[in-house]
Tab-separated table of C-alpha atoms in Angstrom:
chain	number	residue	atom	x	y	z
A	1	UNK	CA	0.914	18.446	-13.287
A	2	UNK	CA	3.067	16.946	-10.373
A	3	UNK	CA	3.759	13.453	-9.603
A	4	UNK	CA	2.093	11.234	-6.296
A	5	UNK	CA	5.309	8.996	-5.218
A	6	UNK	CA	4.406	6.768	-1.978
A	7	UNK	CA	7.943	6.232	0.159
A	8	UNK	CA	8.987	3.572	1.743
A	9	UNK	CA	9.856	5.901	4.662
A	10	UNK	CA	8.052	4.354	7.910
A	11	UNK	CA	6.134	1.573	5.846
A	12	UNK	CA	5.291	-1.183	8.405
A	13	UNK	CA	4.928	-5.236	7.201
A	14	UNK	CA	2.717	-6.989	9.698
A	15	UNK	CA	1.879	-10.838	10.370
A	16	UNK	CA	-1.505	-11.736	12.448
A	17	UNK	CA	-1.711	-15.234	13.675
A	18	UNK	CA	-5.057	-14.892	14.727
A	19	UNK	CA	-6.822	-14.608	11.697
A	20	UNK	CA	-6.501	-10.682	11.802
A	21	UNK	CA	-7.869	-9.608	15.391
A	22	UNK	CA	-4.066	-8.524	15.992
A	23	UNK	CA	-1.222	-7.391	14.191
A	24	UNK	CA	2.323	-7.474	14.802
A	25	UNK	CA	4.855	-5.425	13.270
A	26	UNK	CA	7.757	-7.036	11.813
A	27	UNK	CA	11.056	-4.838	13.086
A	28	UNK	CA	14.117	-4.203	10.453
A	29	UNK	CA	12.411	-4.346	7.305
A	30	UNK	CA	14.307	-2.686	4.441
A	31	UNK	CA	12.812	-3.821	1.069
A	32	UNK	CA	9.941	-5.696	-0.307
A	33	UNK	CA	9.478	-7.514	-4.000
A	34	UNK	CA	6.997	-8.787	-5.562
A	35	UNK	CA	7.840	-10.966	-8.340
A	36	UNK	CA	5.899	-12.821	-11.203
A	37	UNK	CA	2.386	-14.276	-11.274
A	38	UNK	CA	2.679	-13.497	-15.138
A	39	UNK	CA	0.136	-15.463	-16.780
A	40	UNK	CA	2.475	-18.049	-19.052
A	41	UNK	CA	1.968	-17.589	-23.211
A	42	UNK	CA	1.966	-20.121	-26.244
A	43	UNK	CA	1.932	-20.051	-29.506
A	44	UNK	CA	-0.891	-22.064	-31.718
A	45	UNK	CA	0.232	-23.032	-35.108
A	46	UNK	CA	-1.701	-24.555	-37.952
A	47	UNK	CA	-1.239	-25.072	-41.444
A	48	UNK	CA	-3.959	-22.075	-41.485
A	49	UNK	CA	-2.349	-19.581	-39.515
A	50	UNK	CA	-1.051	-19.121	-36.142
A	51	UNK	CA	-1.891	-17.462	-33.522
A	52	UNK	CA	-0.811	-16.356	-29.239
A	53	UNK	CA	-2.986	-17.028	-26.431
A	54	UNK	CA	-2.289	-16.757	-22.658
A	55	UNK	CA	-3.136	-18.883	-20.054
A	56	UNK	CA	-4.363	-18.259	-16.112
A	57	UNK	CA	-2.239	-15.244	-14.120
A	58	UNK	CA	-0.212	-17.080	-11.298
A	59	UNK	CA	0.022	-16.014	-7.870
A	60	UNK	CA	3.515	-13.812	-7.201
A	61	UNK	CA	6.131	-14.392	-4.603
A	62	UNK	CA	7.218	-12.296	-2.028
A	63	UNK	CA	10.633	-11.514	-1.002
A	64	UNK	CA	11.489	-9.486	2.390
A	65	UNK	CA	14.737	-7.977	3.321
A	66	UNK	CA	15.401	-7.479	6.461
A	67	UNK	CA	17.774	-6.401	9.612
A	68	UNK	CA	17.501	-9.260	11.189
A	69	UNK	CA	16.442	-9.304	15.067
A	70	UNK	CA	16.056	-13.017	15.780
A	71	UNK	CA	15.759	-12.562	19.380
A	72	UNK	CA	12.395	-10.750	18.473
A	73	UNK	CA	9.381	-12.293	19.320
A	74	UNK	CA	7.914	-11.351	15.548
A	75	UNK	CA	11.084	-12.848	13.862
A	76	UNK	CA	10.489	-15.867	16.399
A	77	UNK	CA	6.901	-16.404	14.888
A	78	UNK	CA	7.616	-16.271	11.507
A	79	UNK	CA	10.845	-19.084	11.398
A	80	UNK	CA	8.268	-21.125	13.764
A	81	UNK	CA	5.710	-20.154	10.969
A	82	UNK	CA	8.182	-21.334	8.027
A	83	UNK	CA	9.129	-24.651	10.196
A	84	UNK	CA	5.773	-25.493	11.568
A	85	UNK	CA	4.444	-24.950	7.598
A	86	UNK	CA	1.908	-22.434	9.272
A	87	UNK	CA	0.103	-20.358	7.503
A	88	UNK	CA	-0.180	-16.753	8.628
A	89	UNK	CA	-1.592	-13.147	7.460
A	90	UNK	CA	0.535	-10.476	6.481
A	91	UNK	CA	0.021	-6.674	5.507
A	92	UNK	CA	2.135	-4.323	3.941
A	93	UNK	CA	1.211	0.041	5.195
A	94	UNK	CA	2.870	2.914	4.019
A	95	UNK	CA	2.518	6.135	6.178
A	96	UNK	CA	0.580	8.831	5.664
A	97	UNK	CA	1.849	12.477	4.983
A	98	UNK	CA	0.058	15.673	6.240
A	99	UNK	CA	0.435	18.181	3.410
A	100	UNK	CA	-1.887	20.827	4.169
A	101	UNK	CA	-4.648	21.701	7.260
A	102	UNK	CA	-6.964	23.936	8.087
A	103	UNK	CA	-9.178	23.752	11.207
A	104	UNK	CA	-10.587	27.824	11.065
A	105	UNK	CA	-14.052	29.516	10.682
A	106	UNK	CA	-14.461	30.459	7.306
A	107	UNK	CA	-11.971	28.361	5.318
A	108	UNK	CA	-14.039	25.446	4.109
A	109	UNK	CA	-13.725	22.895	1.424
A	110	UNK	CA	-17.332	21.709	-0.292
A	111	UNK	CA	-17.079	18.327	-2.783
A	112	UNK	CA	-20.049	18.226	-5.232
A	113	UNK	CA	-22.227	15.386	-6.200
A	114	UNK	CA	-19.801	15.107	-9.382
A	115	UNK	CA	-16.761	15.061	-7.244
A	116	UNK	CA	-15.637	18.850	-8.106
A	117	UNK	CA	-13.695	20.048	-5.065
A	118	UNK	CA	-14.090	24.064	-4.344
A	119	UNK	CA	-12.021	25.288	-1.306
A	120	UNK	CA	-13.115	28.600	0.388
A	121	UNK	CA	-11.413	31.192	2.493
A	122	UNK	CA	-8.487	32.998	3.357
A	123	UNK	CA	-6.645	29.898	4.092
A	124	UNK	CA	-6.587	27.157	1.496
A	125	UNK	CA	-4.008	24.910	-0.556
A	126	UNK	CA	-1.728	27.084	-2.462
A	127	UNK	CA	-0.275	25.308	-5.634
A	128	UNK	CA	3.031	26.765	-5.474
A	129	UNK	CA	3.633	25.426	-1.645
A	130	UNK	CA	1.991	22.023	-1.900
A	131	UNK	CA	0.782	21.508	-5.403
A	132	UNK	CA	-1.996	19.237	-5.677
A	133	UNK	CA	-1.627	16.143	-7.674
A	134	UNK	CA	-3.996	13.088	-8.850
A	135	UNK	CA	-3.789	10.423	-6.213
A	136	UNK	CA	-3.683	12.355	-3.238
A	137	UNK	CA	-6.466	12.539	-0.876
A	138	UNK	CA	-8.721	15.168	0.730
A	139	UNK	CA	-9.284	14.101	4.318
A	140	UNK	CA	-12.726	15.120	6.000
A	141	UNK	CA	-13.130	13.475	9.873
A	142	UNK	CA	-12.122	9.763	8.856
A	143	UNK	CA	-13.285	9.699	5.208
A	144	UNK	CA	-10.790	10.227	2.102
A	145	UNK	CA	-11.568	11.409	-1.106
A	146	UNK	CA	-8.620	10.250	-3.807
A	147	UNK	CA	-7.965	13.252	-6.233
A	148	UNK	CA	-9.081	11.543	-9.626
A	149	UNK	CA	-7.736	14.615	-11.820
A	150	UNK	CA	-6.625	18.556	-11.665
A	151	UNK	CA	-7.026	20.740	-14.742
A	152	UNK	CA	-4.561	23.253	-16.195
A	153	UNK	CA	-6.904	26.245	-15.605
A	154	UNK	CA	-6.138	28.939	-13.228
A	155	UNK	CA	-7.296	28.578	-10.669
A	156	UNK	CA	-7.421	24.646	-11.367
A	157	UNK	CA	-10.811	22.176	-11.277
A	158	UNK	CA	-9.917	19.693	-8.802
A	159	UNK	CA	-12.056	16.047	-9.108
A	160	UNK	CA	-12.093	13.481	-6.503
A	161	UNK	CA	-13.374	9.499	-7.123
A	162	UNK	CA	-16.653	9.450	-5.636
A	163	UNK	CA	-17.224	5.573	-4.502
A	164	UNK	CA	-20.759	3.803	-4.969
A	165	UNK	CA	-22.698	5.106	-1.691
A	166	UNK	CA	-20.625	8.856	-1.177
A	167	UNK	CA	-22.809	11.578	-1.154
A	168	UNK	CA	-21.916	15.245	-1.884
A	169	UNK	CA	-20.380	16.707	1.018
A	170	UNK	CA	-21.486	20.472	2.019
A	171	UNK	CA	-18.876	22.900	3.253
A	172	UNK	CA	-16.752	21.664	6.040
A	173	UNK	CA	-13.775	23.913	7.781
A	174	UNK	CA	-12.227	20.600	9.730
A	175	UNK	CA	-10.451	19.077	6.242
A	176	UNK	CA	-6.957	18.171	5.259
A	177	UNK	CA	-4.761	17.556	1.954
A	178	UNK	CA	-2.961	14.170	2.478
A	179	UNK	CA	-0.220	11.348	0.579
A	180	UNK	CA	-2.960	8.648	2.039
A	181	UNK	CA	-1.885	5.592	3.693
A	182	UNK	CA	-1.615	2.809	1.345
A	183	UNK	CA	-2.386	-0.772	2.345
A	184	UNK	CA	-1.793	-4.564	0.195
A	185	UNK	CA	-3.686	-7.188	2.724
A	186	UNK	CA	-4.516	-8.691	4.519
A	187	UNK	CA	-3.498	-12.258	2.672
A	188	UNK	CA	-2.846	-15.358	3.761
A	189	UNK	CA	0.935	-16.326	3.095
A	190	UNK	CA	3.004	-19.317	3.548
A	191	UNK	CA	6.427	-18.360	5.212
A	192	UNK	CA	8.951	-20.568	2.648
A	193	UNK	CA	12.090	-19.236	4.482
A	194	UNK	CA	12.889	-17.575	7.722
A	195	UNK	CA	16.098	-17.070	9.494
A	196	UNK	CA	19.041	-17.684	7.049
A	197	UNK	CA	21.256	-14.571	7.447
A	198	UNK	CA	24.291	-12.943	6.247
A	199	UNK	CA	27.023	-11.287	8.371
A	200	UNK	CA	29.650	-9.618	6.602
A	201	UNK	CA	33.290	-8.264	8.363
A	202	UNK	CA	32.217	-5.123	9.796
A	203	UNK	CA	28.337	-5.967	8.457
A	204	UNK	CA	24.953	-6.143	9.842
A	205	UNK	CA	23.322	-9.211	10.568
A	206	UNK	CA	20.484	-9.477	7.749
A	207	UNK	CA	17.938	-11.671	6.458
A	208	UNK	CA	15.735	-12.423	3.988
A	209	UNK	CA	12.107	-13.832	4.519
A	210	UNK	CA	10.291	-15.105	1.481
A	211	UNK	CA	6.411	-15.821	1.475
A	212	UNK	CA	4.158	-17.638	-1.261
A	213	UNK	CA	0.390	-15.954	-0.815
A	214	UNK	CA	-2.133	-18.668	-1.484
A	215	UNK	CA	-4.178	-16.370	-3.472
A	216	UNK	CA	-4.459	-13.296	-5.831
A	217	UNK	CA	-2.864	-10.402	-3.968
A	218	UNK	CA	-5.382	-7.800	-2.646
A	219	UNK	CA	-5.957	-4.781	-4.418
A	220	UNK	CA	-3.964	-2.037	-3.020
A	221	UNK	CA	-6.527	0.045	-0.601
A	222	UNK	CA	-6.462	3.382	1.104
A	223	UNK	CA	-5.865	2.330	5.018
């Protein structure tokens, strides 16, 4: 069985100050953290016994690096953010990947009411060019389907997660095989620092922007 790895290649980090009816894309972006929001442990002791128990999960920070482009009007909002003590929205996208498509008469992919995939035709996902992998998607019009599991048979049973309210879908020749887009927020963030930079001899001027969500982080979803 292969191995689903999403890339930071193209990923985008976006701030809305409008409560999410636009989005503007942060330029120079070159890593993102999360760190703790481990819930905190103790130990109970008695003369009976002892025992652990944890307490409530905290809400993790967020640390941005960046190339920084302070001249930008998106770098401009966020240090006015961070002095202001604004509170914006922010979004994190990875791109999608095109692994295999097929838009011919006769080559058709069918997903049954227990989420078995069966491809059909001449033309159809061949496991030695782009193996197929749990946690990829199969992409029919705007809908994806997230491969759940693929068996070791030959050929393989391929399962996709079928969500409360999808139906079966009947044979369709307009489908792809995708790495799906992969979206955390939107969430509402604090912006604790913006604009202190670093500029090295013969260096890049850099940054670091650090946010503290107000909330639980969103589940990843499929954007």
């Amino acid at each position: 069985m292969g191995l689903t790895a999403h890339g930071s290649e193209f990923a985008k980090l976006e701030y809305s100050s409008d409560n999410g009816n636009s989005w503007n894309e942060i330029p120079g972006i070159s890593g993102y953290t999360e760190s703790g929001g481990e819930a905190p442990e103790r130990d109970v002791v008695a003369f009976g016994g002892v025992a652990k128990r944890s307490g409530h999960p905290r809400v993790p920070s967020i640390e941005v690096n960046a190339v920084y482009s302070p001249s930008h009007p998106a770098w401009k909002a966020v240090r006015k953010a961070s002095l202001d003590r604004d509170v914006l929205q922010f979004r994190l996208t990875t791109a999608e990947e095109d692994i295999f498509s097929v838009n011919s008469s006769g080559n058709t992919v069918a997903i049954a009411g227990t989420g078995v995939v069966t491809f059909a035709g001449t033309q159809k996902p061949n496991a030695s060019e782009c193996p197929i992998v749990p946690g990829q998607a199969i992409k029919v019009g705007g809908k994806k389907y997230t491969i759940d599991s693929v068996s070791d048979a030959n050929p393989p049973v391929i399962k996709v997660k079928l969500e409360s309210g999808d139906s079966a879908v009947t044979a369709v020749t307009n489908y792809s095989l995708v790495l799906p887009s992969l979206r955390r927020g939107p969430f509402d963030a604090a912006v604790r620092l913006a604009g202190n930079v670093s500029l090295e001899l013969e260096g890049d001027l850099t940054t670091s922007l650090m946010l503290s969500p107000r909330r639980q982080l969103p589940e990843w979803a499929i954007a």
